[in-house]
Amino acid sequence: MDKSHYGSRNPSELPFESPFLRRCILAAYWALVLVALPAWWHTTSIERLPLPMSQVMAQTKREIEFPLNIRLSSAVDGVDADAVAHELERSLRSRLSSQLFVLPTGLNDVSVSSEPGSYWVKLTDGVQESVVEENVLQHRWDVRDSTASSTLANRLAALLSPYSEHAHAEQHEHVVSKYASRYHIAFTLLNEDAASGKSALSWQIREALQRIMRPVFKRLGPLHNFTIESQVQFHAPLAFTPTAVDVNGTEVYGLTPEDLTVFVNSAEWTLSSGVTNDPILHFLLFVPSAFRRPLHILDSAGTLTRSHSFILPQWGGVVIYNPPPETQGNFHILSSQLDSILPIFRHQLLSLLGVPRLPSGVKSVSGSLSTWQIDALLRRRAHENAREAQQTLGSIVKLVEQIENMPVGKDVKRDVEDALSALDQAFEAALISPKLAFDHSSRALTLTSRAFFNPGMLALLYFPPEHRLAVYTPLFASATVPLIVAVIREFAAWRKQRKTAASSGIADITSVGYCPSSATFDHNDVITKVGLNQR
């Protein structure tokens, strides 16, 4: 059939323009929408598993507590060990913890024991000052000194809980870095300007680290893993000009306290040679330019100090190295010359990691870190980790309650439950060993951090429901509006068609029917007509 044939017909009479076919096509579209709607709802729905909120709330109220056991013996004649132990226990319990016990014991029973959380105090008159070796404290006891008991109590309190001393906490708390299981330690030899001559071309840092720093890294192994690197830079300009100071007719240069805060020129110094996600602690050996030597540190009054090193809180430490005046040309720093520098770096590292110092009047026999110091650090870090894990769990619960559409997947729920279990284990292990409590608290902190920064939860913090509405509205409006309008038009056409059909049916009946009033006739007329026909 040609086009002219279709062109001469009414469009509504064309096969493909029939209302039935048009409505079938429209119904097929809506059927597709209805079938796809459950699949879309399932794929876009948010998985929101329940969290053990009651357990989290109960966990946040708990406090980790470490029992402390001290055994006391005396080698001094005329000393009642029982009385001294009772006095020490009363004094230390009021200052430290109710879970502290001082038990008198025989002199021959005192030995270095591997039992965690236990310490030994030996009263003797054979030493000039108190010394520690592992977990044993040998304390000089003078029977003629009326303050001997309080002196011993003060030293034990400083050894067992060094962070409770207010002066120490205020002075060093801001210096200590946040706990991390892994640290990247970077030792850098910085020449301000090697082109000026008389600069350090190399340093024998490897030998010095093995001899001086390795014992410290090994002792701190239960808490941290260390990655060590070293480098040499030949151009590290300062971002300021040091202050010129005249000292006995000689011009020297000084760094004011304000200069120390901006000493590190991060814009021009490349201090880390590797890429790592671990926290980095920097230790810089700075060699001033030949035109700015010697370089010293000034106090707030502008007077030269004897110190040539300073520490940058939670960042690292700096040592200023002024070569001897008789140095000619470029030079190399030998391992023996680092023997006076590496101990400064070691002290700065211990301060940054929060390792407590031995109290005044107490020395270490071996010169290394004692068990008293390591255990105090373990207790501190365990307490910090447990507290931070509890706070993070509380934050997760609050976020889930506040944001109704916050997804909570299986991995988040599992991390939260495992963190609660790890915290329970930390509280139980605190009664046995500080090291075990620290391990469990560290694991709890790792799990809570992973749950809090889960990609599924973190994304919704920056994608509220209003944004979802803004995204879906342009997408679905362009597809659903034509379908809805088509349904309305077809419904209107259907109603119009029904009305037209009804009207045409009434007209047909009127044209072929008869009116009852016109069907009446006169009986007489019929009789007359019949009579005529008979005739």
Coordinates of C-alpha atoms in Angstrom, one line a residue:
M1 CA 0.0 0.0 0.0
D2 CA 1.5 3.3 -1.0
K3 CA 1.9 6.5 1.1
S4 CA -0.9 8.3 -0.8
H5 CA -3.3 5.6 0.5
Y6 CA -2.3 6.4 4.1
G7 CA -2.3 10.1 3.4
S8 CA -6.0 10.0 2.4
R9 CA -7.1 8.3 5.6
N10 CA -7.8 9.6 9.0
P11 CA -4.6 9.3 11.1
S12 CA -6.7 7.7 13.9
E13 CA -7.6 4.9 11.6
L14 CA -3.9 3.9 10.8
P15 CA -2.9 0.5 12.3
F16 CA 0.1 1.8 14.2
E17 CA -1.9 4.8 15.5
S18 CA -4.6 2.8 17.0
P19 CA -5.4 3.6 20.7
F20 CA -5.1 -0.1 21.6
L21 CA -1.5 -0.4 20.3
R22 CA -0.5 3.0 21.8
R23 CA -1.8 1.9 25.2
C24 CA 0.0 -1.4 25.0
I25 CA 3.3 0.4 24.4
L26 CA 2.6 2.7 27.3
A27 CA 1.7 -0.2 29.5
A28 CA 5.0 -2.0 28.5
Y29 CA 7.0 1.1 29.7
W30 CA 5.2 1.1 33.0
A31 CA 5.6 -2.7 33.4
L32 CA 9.3 -2.3 32.8
V33 CA 9.5 0.5 35.5
L34 CA 7.5 -1.6 38.0
V35 CA 9.7 -4.7 37.4
A36 CA 13.0 -2.7 37.7
L37 CA 11.9 -0.7 40.8
P38 CA 12.6 -3.6 43.3
A39 CA 16.0 -4.2 41.7
W40 CA 16.9 -0.5 41.9
W41 CA 15.6 -0.3 45.5
H42 CA 17.8 -3.3 46.5
T43 CA 20.9 -2.0 44.8
T44 CA 20.6 1.5 46.2
S45 CA 19.4 0.6 49.7
I46 CA 21.8 1.3 52.6
E47 CA 23.0 -1.6 54.7
R48 CA 22.5 -0.5 58.3
L49 CA 23.4 -3.3 60.7
P50 CA 22.7 -2.7 64.4
L51 CA 25.7 -1.9 66.6
P52 CA 26.1 -3.0 70.2
M53 CA 25.4 0.5 71.5
S54 CA 24.7 -0.5 75.1
Q55 CA 28.0 -2.3 75.3
V56 CA 29.8 0.7 73.8
M57 CA 28.2 3.1 76.3
A58 CA 29.1 0.8 79.2
Q59 CA 32.7 0.4 77.8
T60 CA 33.3 4.2 77.7
K61 CA 32.7 4.4 81.5
R62 CA 35.5 1.9 82.4
E63 CA 39.0 2.9 83.5
I64 CA 42.0 0.7 83.1
E65 CA 43.9 0.2 86.3
F66 CA 47.2 -1.6 86.9
P67 CA 48.0 -3.3 90.2
L68 CA 51.5 -2.6 91.5
N69 CA 53.3 -5.1 93.7
I70 CA 56.4 -4.0 95.6
R71 CA 58.6 -6.3 97.7
L72 CA 60.6 -4.6 100.3
S73 CA 63.7 -6.0 102.1
S74 CA 66.3 -4.3 104.3
A75 CA 70.0 -5.0 104.8
V76 CA 70.3 -2.1 107.3
D77 CA 70.5 -3.0 111.0
G78 CA 67.7 -1.7 113.2
V79 CA 65.2 -1.2 110.4
D80 CA 61.8 -2.7 110.8
A81 CA 60.9 -3.8 107.3
D82 CA 57.2 -4.4 108.2
A83 CA 56.8 -0.9 109.6
V84 CA 58.5 0.7 106.6
A85 CA 56.4 -1.4 104.2
H86 CA 53.2 -0.4 106.0
E87 CA 54.1 3.3 105.9
L88 CA 55.0 3.1 102.2
E89 CA 51.8 1.3 101.2
R90 CA 49.7 3.9 103.0
S91 CA 51.5 6.8 101.5
L92 CA 51.7 5.5 97.9
R93 CA 48.0 4.3 97.9
S94 CA 46.9 7.8 98.7
R95 CA 49.0 9.2 95.8
L96 CA 48.9 6.5 93.1
S97 CA 46.4 3.7 93.3
S98 CA 44.4 1.6 95.7
Q99 CA 45.7 -1.5 93.9
L100 CA 49.3 -0.9 95.2
F101 CA 50.7 -3.4 97.7
V102 CA 54.0 -3.3 99.6
L103 CA 55.1 -6.7 101.0
P104 CA 58.0 -7.2 103.3
T105 CA 60.3 -10.1 102.3
G106 CA 63.6 -11.6 103.3
L107 CA 66.8 -10.3 101.9
N108 CA 67.8 -13.5 100.2
D109 CA 64.5 -13.6 98.4
V110 CA 65.2 -10.4 96.5
S111 CA 66.1 -11.2 92.9
V112 CA 65.3 -10.0 89.4
S113 CA 62.1 -11.7 88.5
S114 CA 60.2 -12.0 85.2
E115 CA 56.9 -11.5 86.9
P116 CA 55.3 -8.4 85.2
G117 CA 54.1 -5.6 87.4
S118 CA 56.3 -6.6 90.4
Y119 CA 59.2 -4.6 91.7
W120 CA 61.8 -5.0 94.4
V121 CA 63.2 -2.3 96.8
K122 CA 66.3 -3.1 98.8
L123 CA 67.2 -0.8 101.6
T124 CA 71.0 -0.6 102.1
D125 CA 73.7 1.6 103.4
G126 CA 76.3 0.4 101.0
V127 CA 75.5 2.8 98.2
Q128 CA 75.9 6.6 98.0
E129 CA 72.7 7.1 96.0
S130 CA 69.8 5.1 94.7
V131 CA 70.4 2.9 91.7
V132 CA 68.1 0.8 89.5
E133 CA 68.9 -2.3 87.6
E134 CA 66.0 -4.0 85.7
N135 CA 63.1 -3.9 88.2
V136 CA 65.2 -3.7 91.4
L137 CA 65.8 -0.4 93.3
Q138 CA 68.7 -0.2 95.7
H139 CA 68.0 2.7 98.0
R140 CA 70.3 4.2 100.5
W141 CA 68.6 4.2 103.9
D142 CA 69.9 6.4 106.7
V143 CA 68.4 5.5 110.1
R144 CA 69.2 8.9 111.5
D145 CA 67.2 10.7 108.7
S146 CA 63.7 11.4 109.9
T147 CA 62.6 12.0 106.3
A148 CA 64.0 8.7 104.9
S149 CA 60.5 7.2 104.5
S150 CA 59.0 10.2 102.7
T151 CA 62.1 10.4 100.4
L152 CA 61.7 6.8 99.5
A153 CA 58.0 7.3 98.9
N154 CA 58.6 10.3 96.6
R155 CA 61.2 8.3 94.5
L156 CA 58.9 5.3 94.2
A157 CA 56.0 7.5 93.1
A158 CA 58.2 9.2 90.5
L159 CA 59.4 5.8 89.2
L160 CA 55.9 4.1 89.2
S161 CA 53.9 7.1 87.9
P162 CA 56.2 9.8 86.5
Y163 CA 53.4 11.3 84.5
S164 CA 51.3 12.2 87.6
E165 CA 53.8 14.8 88.6
H166 CA 52.2 18.1 87.5
A167 CA 55.5 19.9 86.8
H168 CA 56.7 17.1 84.6
A169 CA 53.4 16.7 82.8
E170 CA 53.0 20.4 82.0
Q171 CA 56.6 20.6 80.8
H172 CA 56.8 17.6 78.6
E173 CA 53.2 16.7 77.6
H174 CA 53.1 18.9 74.5
V175 CA 56.4 17.5 73.4
V176 CA 55.4 13.8 73.2
S177 CA 54.2 12.5 69.8
K178 CA 51.0 10.7 69.4
Y179 CA 51.3 7.0 69.7
A180 CA 52.0 5.0 66.5
S181 CA 53.1 1.4 66.2
R182 CA 55.6 2.3 63.5
Y183 CA 57.9 5.3 63.3
H184 CA 60.2 6.6 60.5
I185 CA 63.4 8.1 62.0
A186 CA 65.3 10.4 59.6
F187 CA 68.8 11.6 60.4
T188 CA 69.9 14.5 58.2
L189 CA 73.2 16.3 57.9
L190 CA 72.3 19.8 56.7
N191 CA 74.8 22.3 55.2
E192 CA 73.4 25.8 55.1
D193 CA 75.5 26.6 52.1
A194 CA 78.2 24.2 50.9
A195 CA 79.3 26.6 48.2
S196 CA 80.7 28.9 50.8
G197 CA 83.3 26.3 51.7
K198 CA 84.3 24.6 54.9
S199 CA 81.2 22.3 54.8
A200 CA 80.6 18.7 55.9
L201 CA 80.6 16.4 52.9
S202 CA 79.8 13.2 54.7
W203 CA 79.3 11.7 58.2
Q204 CA 79.9 8.2 59.6
I205 CA 76.4 7.9 61.0
R206 CA 76.0 4.2 60.5
E207 CA 78.7 3.2 63.0
A208 CA 77.5 5.8 65.5
L209 CA 73.9 4.6 65.2
Q210 CA 74.9 1.0 65.8
R211 CA 76.9 1.9 68.9
I212 CA 74.7 4.5 70.5
M213 CA 71.1 4.3 69.2
R214 CA 70.7 0.6 68.5
P215 CA 70.3 -0.3 72.2
V216 CA 67.5 2.3 72.6
F217 CA 65.7 1.0 69.5
K218 CA 66.0 -2.6 70.8
R219 CA 64.7 -1.6 74.3
L220 CA 61.7 0.2 72.8
G221 CA 61.0 -2.7 70.4
P222 CA 57.9 -4.0 72.4
L223 CA 56.2 -0.6 71.7
H224 CA 57.4 0.5 68.3
N225 CA 58.9 -0.6 65.0
F226 CA 61.5 1.8 63.7
T227 CA 62.6 2.5 60.1
I228 CA 65.9 4.4 60.0
E229 CA 67.3 6.5 57.1
S230 CA 70.0 9.1 56.8
Q231 CA 70.9 11.7 54.2
V232 CA 73.2 14.6 53.5
Q233 CA 72.1 17.9 52.0
F234 CA 74.4 20.6 50.8
H235 CA 72.0 23.6 50.5
A236 CA 69.6 24.3 53.3
P237 CA 69.2 28.1 53.6
L238 CA 67.4 29.6 56.5
A239 CA 64.2 31.6 56.0
F240 CA 65.6 34.4 58.3
T241 CA 68.8 36.1 59.1
P242 CA 70.4 35.1 62.4
T243 CA 71.0 37.9 64.9
A244 CA 74.6 39.3 65.1
V245 CA 75.9 39.5 68.7
D246 CA 79.2 41.0 69.9
V247 CA 80.9 38.9 72.5
N248 CA 84.2 40.3 73.8
G249 CA 84.9 42.1 70.6
T250 CA 84.1 39.0 68.5
E251 CA 81.0 38.9 66.3
V252 CA 79.0 35.7 66.6
Y253 CA 75.5 34.9 65.4
G254 CA 72.6 33.8 67.5
L255 CA 69.1 32.3 67.2
T256 CA 66.4 33.9 69.3
P257 CA 63.5 31.9 70.7
E258 CA 61.3 33.3 67.9
D259 CA 63.9 32.0 65.4
L260 CA 63.7 28.5 66.8
T261 CA 60.0 28.2 66.1
V262 CA 60.6 28.9 62.3
F263 CA 64.0 27.3 62.1
V264 CA 62.9 24.5 59.8
N265 CA 62.5 25.9 56.2
S266 CA 60.0 23.4 54.9
A267 CA 59.6 25.2 51.7
E268 CA 63.2 24.7 50.6
W269 CA 64.4 21.7 52.6
T270 CA 63.6 18.2 51.5
L271 CA 64.0 16.3 54.7
S272 CA 62.3 12.9 53.9
S273 CA 63.9 11.0 51.1
G274 CA 61.3 8.2 51.2
V275 CA 57.5 7.9 50.8
T276 CA 55.8 6.5 53.9
N277 CA 52.5 6.8 55.8
D278 CA 54.2 6.3 59.1
P279 CA 54.9 9.3 61.4
I280 CA 58.3 10.8 60.8
L281 CA 60.7 12.0 63.5
H282 CA 63.5 14.2 62.1
F283 CA 66.9 14.7 63.7
L284 CA 69.0 17.4 62.1
L285 CA 72.7 18.1 62.4
F286 CA 72.9 21.7 61.1
V287 CA 76.2 23.1 59.8
P288 CA 76.0 26.9 59.5
S289 CA 77.5 28.7 56.5
A290 CA 81.1 29.7 56.8
F291 CA 79.9 33.4 56.9
R292 CA 77.6 32.7 59.9
R293 CA 79.9 30.9 62.3
P294 CA 79.8 30.4 65.2
L295 CA 76.0 30.1 65.5
H296 CA 74.6 29.9 69.0
I297 CA 71.2 29.9 70.7
L298 CA 70.1 33.0 72.6
D299 CA 67.8 33.2 75.5
S300 CA 64.8 35.6 75.8
A301 CA 67.2 38.4 77.0
G302 CA 69.5 38.0 74.0
T303 CA 72.3 36.4 75.9
L304 CA 74.2 33.4 74.6
T305 CA 73.4 30.0 76.2
R306 CA 75.6 27.0 76.5
S307 CA 73.1 24.8 74.7
H308 CA 73.5 24.2 71.0
S309 CA 70.5 21.9 70.5
F310 CA 66.7 22.3 70.8
I311 CA 63.7 20.1 70.3
L312 CA 60.6 20.8 68.2
P313 CA 57.5 19.3 69.8
Q314 CA 56.1 16.2 68.1
W315 CA 58.4 16.8 65.1
G316 CA 62.0 16.1 66.0
G317 CA 65.3 17.7 67.2
V318 CA 68.1 19.9 66.0
V319 CA 71.7 20.1 66.9
I320 CA 73.9 23.0 65.7
Y321 CA 77.4 21.9 64.8
N322 CA 80.1 24.6 64.6
P323 CA 83.3 23.1 63.1
P324 CA 86.6 24.0 64.9
P325 CA 88.0 27.4 63.8
E326 CA 91.1 25.8 62.5
T327 CA 89.1 23.7 60.0
Q328 CA 90.4 24.3 56.5
G329 CA 88.2 23.5 53.5
N330 CA 85.6 20.8 53.4
F331 CA 85.6 18.1 56.0
H332 CA 84.1 14.7 57.0
I333 CA 82.5 14.1 60.3
L334 CA 83.9 10.9 61.9
S335 CA 82.2 8.4 64.1
S336 CA 84.2 9.5 67.1
Q337 CA 83.0 13.1 66.6
L338 CA 79.4 11.9 66.6
D339 CA 79.9 10.5 70.1
S340 CA 79.0 13.9 71.6
I341 CA 76.1 14.4 69.2
L342 CA 74.2 11.1 69.1
P343 CA 73.5 11.1 72.8
I344 CA 71.6 14.4 72.3
F345 CA 69.6 12.8 69.5
R346 CA 68.9 9.9 71.9
H347 CA 67.7 12.2 74.6
Q348 CA 65.4 14.0 72.1
L349 CA 64.0 10.7 70.8
L350 CA 63.1 9.5 74.3
S351 CA 61.4 12.8 75.0
L352 CA 59.4 12.7 71.8
L353 CA 58.3 9.1 72.5
G354 CA 57.3 9.9 76.1
V355 CA 59.9 7.8 77.9
P356 CA 60.1 9.1 81.4
R357 CA 63.3 10.2 83.0
L358 CA 64.7 8.7 86.1
P359 CA 63.9 10.9 89.1
S360 CA 66.5 13.1 90.7
G361 CA 68.9 11.1 92.9
V362 CA 68.3 7.8 91.0
K363 CA 70.7 6.4 88.4
S364 CA 70.7 3.3 86.1
V365 CA 73.5 0.8 86.7
S366 CA 73.8 -0.1 83.0
G367 CA 73.0 3.4 81.6
S368 CA 70.2 2.0 79.5
L369 CA 66.5 2.2 80.0
S370 CA 65.3 0.4 83.1
T371 CA 62.3 -1.8 83.5
W372 CA 60.7 0.9 85.7
Q373 CA 60.8 3.3 82.8
I374 CA 59.6 0.8 80.2
D375 CA 56.7 -0.3 82.4
A376 CA 55.7 3.3 83.1
L377 CA 55.6 4.0 79.4
L378 CA 53.6 0.8 78.7
R379 CA 51.1 1.8 81.3
R380 CA 50.8 5.3 79.9
R381 CA 50.4 4.2 76.3
A382 CA 47.9 1.5 77.3
H383 CA 45.9 4.0 79.2
E384 CA 46.0 6.5 76.2
N385 CA 45.1 3.8 73.7
A386 CA 42.2 2.5 75.7
R387 CA 40.8 6.0 76.3
E388 CA 41.1 7.0 72.7
A389 CA 39.5 3.7 71.5
Q390 CA 36.6 4.4 73.9
Q391 CA 36.2 7.9 72.6
T392 CA 36.3 6.7 69.0
L393 CA 33.6 4.0 69.7
G394 CA 31.4 6.7 71.3
S395 CA 31.9 8.9 68.3
I396 CA 30.9 6.1 65.9
V397 CA 27.7 5.4 67.9
K398 CA 26.8 9.1 68.0
L399 CA 27.3 9.5 64.2
V400 CA 25.1 6.5 63.5
E401 CA 22.4 7.8 65.7
Q402 CA 22.5 11.4 64.3
I403 CA 22.7 10.4 60.6
E404 CA 19.8 8.1 59.9
N405 CA 21.1 7.1 56.5
M406 CA 24.6 6.3 57.8
P407 CA 25.5 2.8 56.4
V408 CA 26.8 0.3 58.8
G409 CA 28.2 -2.7 57.0
K410 CA 29.5 -6.0 58.2
D411 CA 33.1 -4.9 58.3
V412 CA 32.2 -1.9 60.5
K413 CA 30.1 -4.0 62.8
R414 CA 32.9 -6.6 63.0
D415 CA 35.5 -4.0 63.8
V416 CA 33.4 -2.5 66.5
E417 CA 32.7 -5.9 68.1
D418 CA 36.4 -6.9 67.9
A419 CA 37.4 -3.5 69.4
L420 CA 35.1 -4.1 72.3
S421 CA 36.5 -7.6 72.8
A422 CA 40.1 -6.2 72.6
L423 CA 39.2 -3.5 75.3
D424 CA 37.8 -6.2 77.6
Q425 CA 41.0 -8.2 77.1
A426 CA 43.1 -5.1 77.9
F427 CA 41.2 -4.5 81.1
E428 CA 41.7 -8.1 82.1
A429 CA 45.4 -8.2 81.1
A430 CA 46.1 -5.0 83.1
L431 CA 45.8 -7.2 86.2
I432 CA 48.5 -9.5 84.8
S433 CA 51.0 -7.6 82.6
P434 CA 51.4 -4.0 81.3
K435 CA 52.8 -5.4 78.1
L436 CA 49.7 -7.5 77.4
A437 CA 47.4 -4.7 78.3
F438 CA 49.3 -2.4 75.9
D439 CA 49.1 -5.0 73.1
H440 CA 45.3 -5.4 73.4
S441 CA 44.7 -1.6 73.8
S442 CA 46.8 -1.0 70.7
R443 CA 44.8 -3.5 68.7
A444 CA 41.5 -1.9 70.0
L445 CA 42.7 1.5 68.8
T446 CA 43.6 0.2 65.4
L447 CA 40.2 -1.4 65.0
T448 CA 38.2 1.6 66.1
S449 CA 40.2 3.9 63.8
R450 CA 39.6 1.5 60.9
A451 CA 35.9 1.4 61.7
F452 CA 35.6 5.2 62.0
F453 CA 37.4 5.9 58.8
N454 CA 35.6 3.1 56.9
P455 CA 35.1 4.4 53.3
G456 CA 31.4 3.5 53.4
M457 CA 30.8 5.6 56.5
L458 CA 33.2 8.4 55.8
A459 CA 31.6 9.1 52.4
L460 CA 28.2 9.8 53.8
L461 CA 29.6 12.5 56.2
Y462 CA 30.0 14.6 53.0
F463 CA 26.9 13.3 51.1
P464 CA 23.8 14.1 53.1
P465 CA 20.2 13.1 51.9
E466 CA 19.8 16.6 50.3
H467 CA 22.6 15.8 47.9
R468 CA 21.1 12.5 47.0
L469 CA 17.8 14.3 46.1
A470 CA 19.7 16.7 44.0
V471 CA 21.3 13.9 42.1
Y472 CA 18.3 11.7 41.5
T473 CA 15.8 14.4 40.6
P474 CA 17.2 15.4 37.2
L475 CA 17.7 11.7 36.4
F476 CA 14.3 10.4 37.1
A477 CA 12.2 13.5 36.4
S478 CA 13.2 13.5 32.7
A479 CA 12.1 9.8 32.4
T480 CA 8.9 9.8 34.6
V481 CA 7.3 13.1 33.6
P482 CA 6.7 12.0 29.9
L483 CA 5.3 8.7 31.1
I484 CA 2.9 10.3 33.6
V485 CA 1.8 12.9 31.0
A486 CA 1.1 10.1 28.5
V487 CA -1.0 8.2 31.1
I488 CA -3.0 11.3 31.8
R489 CA -3.5 12.0 28.1
E490 CA -4.6 8.4 27.4
F491 CA -6.9 8.4 30.3
A492 CA -8.5 11.7 29.1
A493 CA -8.7 10.2 25.5
W494 CA -10.4 7.1 26.9
R495 CA -13.0 9.1 28.8
K496 CA -13.6 11.2 25.8
Q497 CA -14.0 8.1 23.6
R498 CA -16.5 6.6 26.1
K499 CA -18.6 9.8 26.1
T500 CA -18.6 10.0 22.3
A501 CA -19.6 6.3 22.0
A502 CA -22.4 6.9 24.5
S503 CA -23.7 9.9 22.7
S504 CA -23.7 8.2 19.3
G505 CA -25.7 5.2 20.7
I506 CA -28.5 7.4 21.9
A507 CA -28.8 9.2 18.5
D508 CA -29.1 5.9 16.7
I509 CA -31.9 4.7 18.9
T510 CA -33.8 8.0 18.4
S511 CA -33.6 7.8 14.5
V512 CA -34.9 4.2 14.2
G513 CA -37.5 4.1 17.0
Y514 CA -41.1 5.5 17.3
C515 CA -42.8 7.9 19.6
P516 CA -45.7 6.3 21.6
S517 CA -47.8 9.5 21.3
S518 CA -47.8 9.2 17.4
A519 CA -48.8 5.6 17.5
T520 CA -52.3 6.4 18.9
F521 CA -55.2 6.2 16.5
D522 CA -58.9 6.8 16.4
H523 CA -61.1 3.6 16.5
N524 CA -63.8 5.1 14.4
D525 CA -61.3 5.8 11.6
V526 CA -60.4 2.2 11.5
I527 CA -64.0 1.0 11.3
T528 CA -64.8 3.5 8.6
K529 CA -61.8 2.3 6.5
V530 CA -62.9 -1.3 7.0
G531 CA -66.4 -0.6 5.9
L532 CA -65.3 1.0 2.7
N533 CA -63.2 -1.9 1.9
Q534 CA -66.1 -4.3 2.3
R535 CA -68.1 -2.3 -0.1

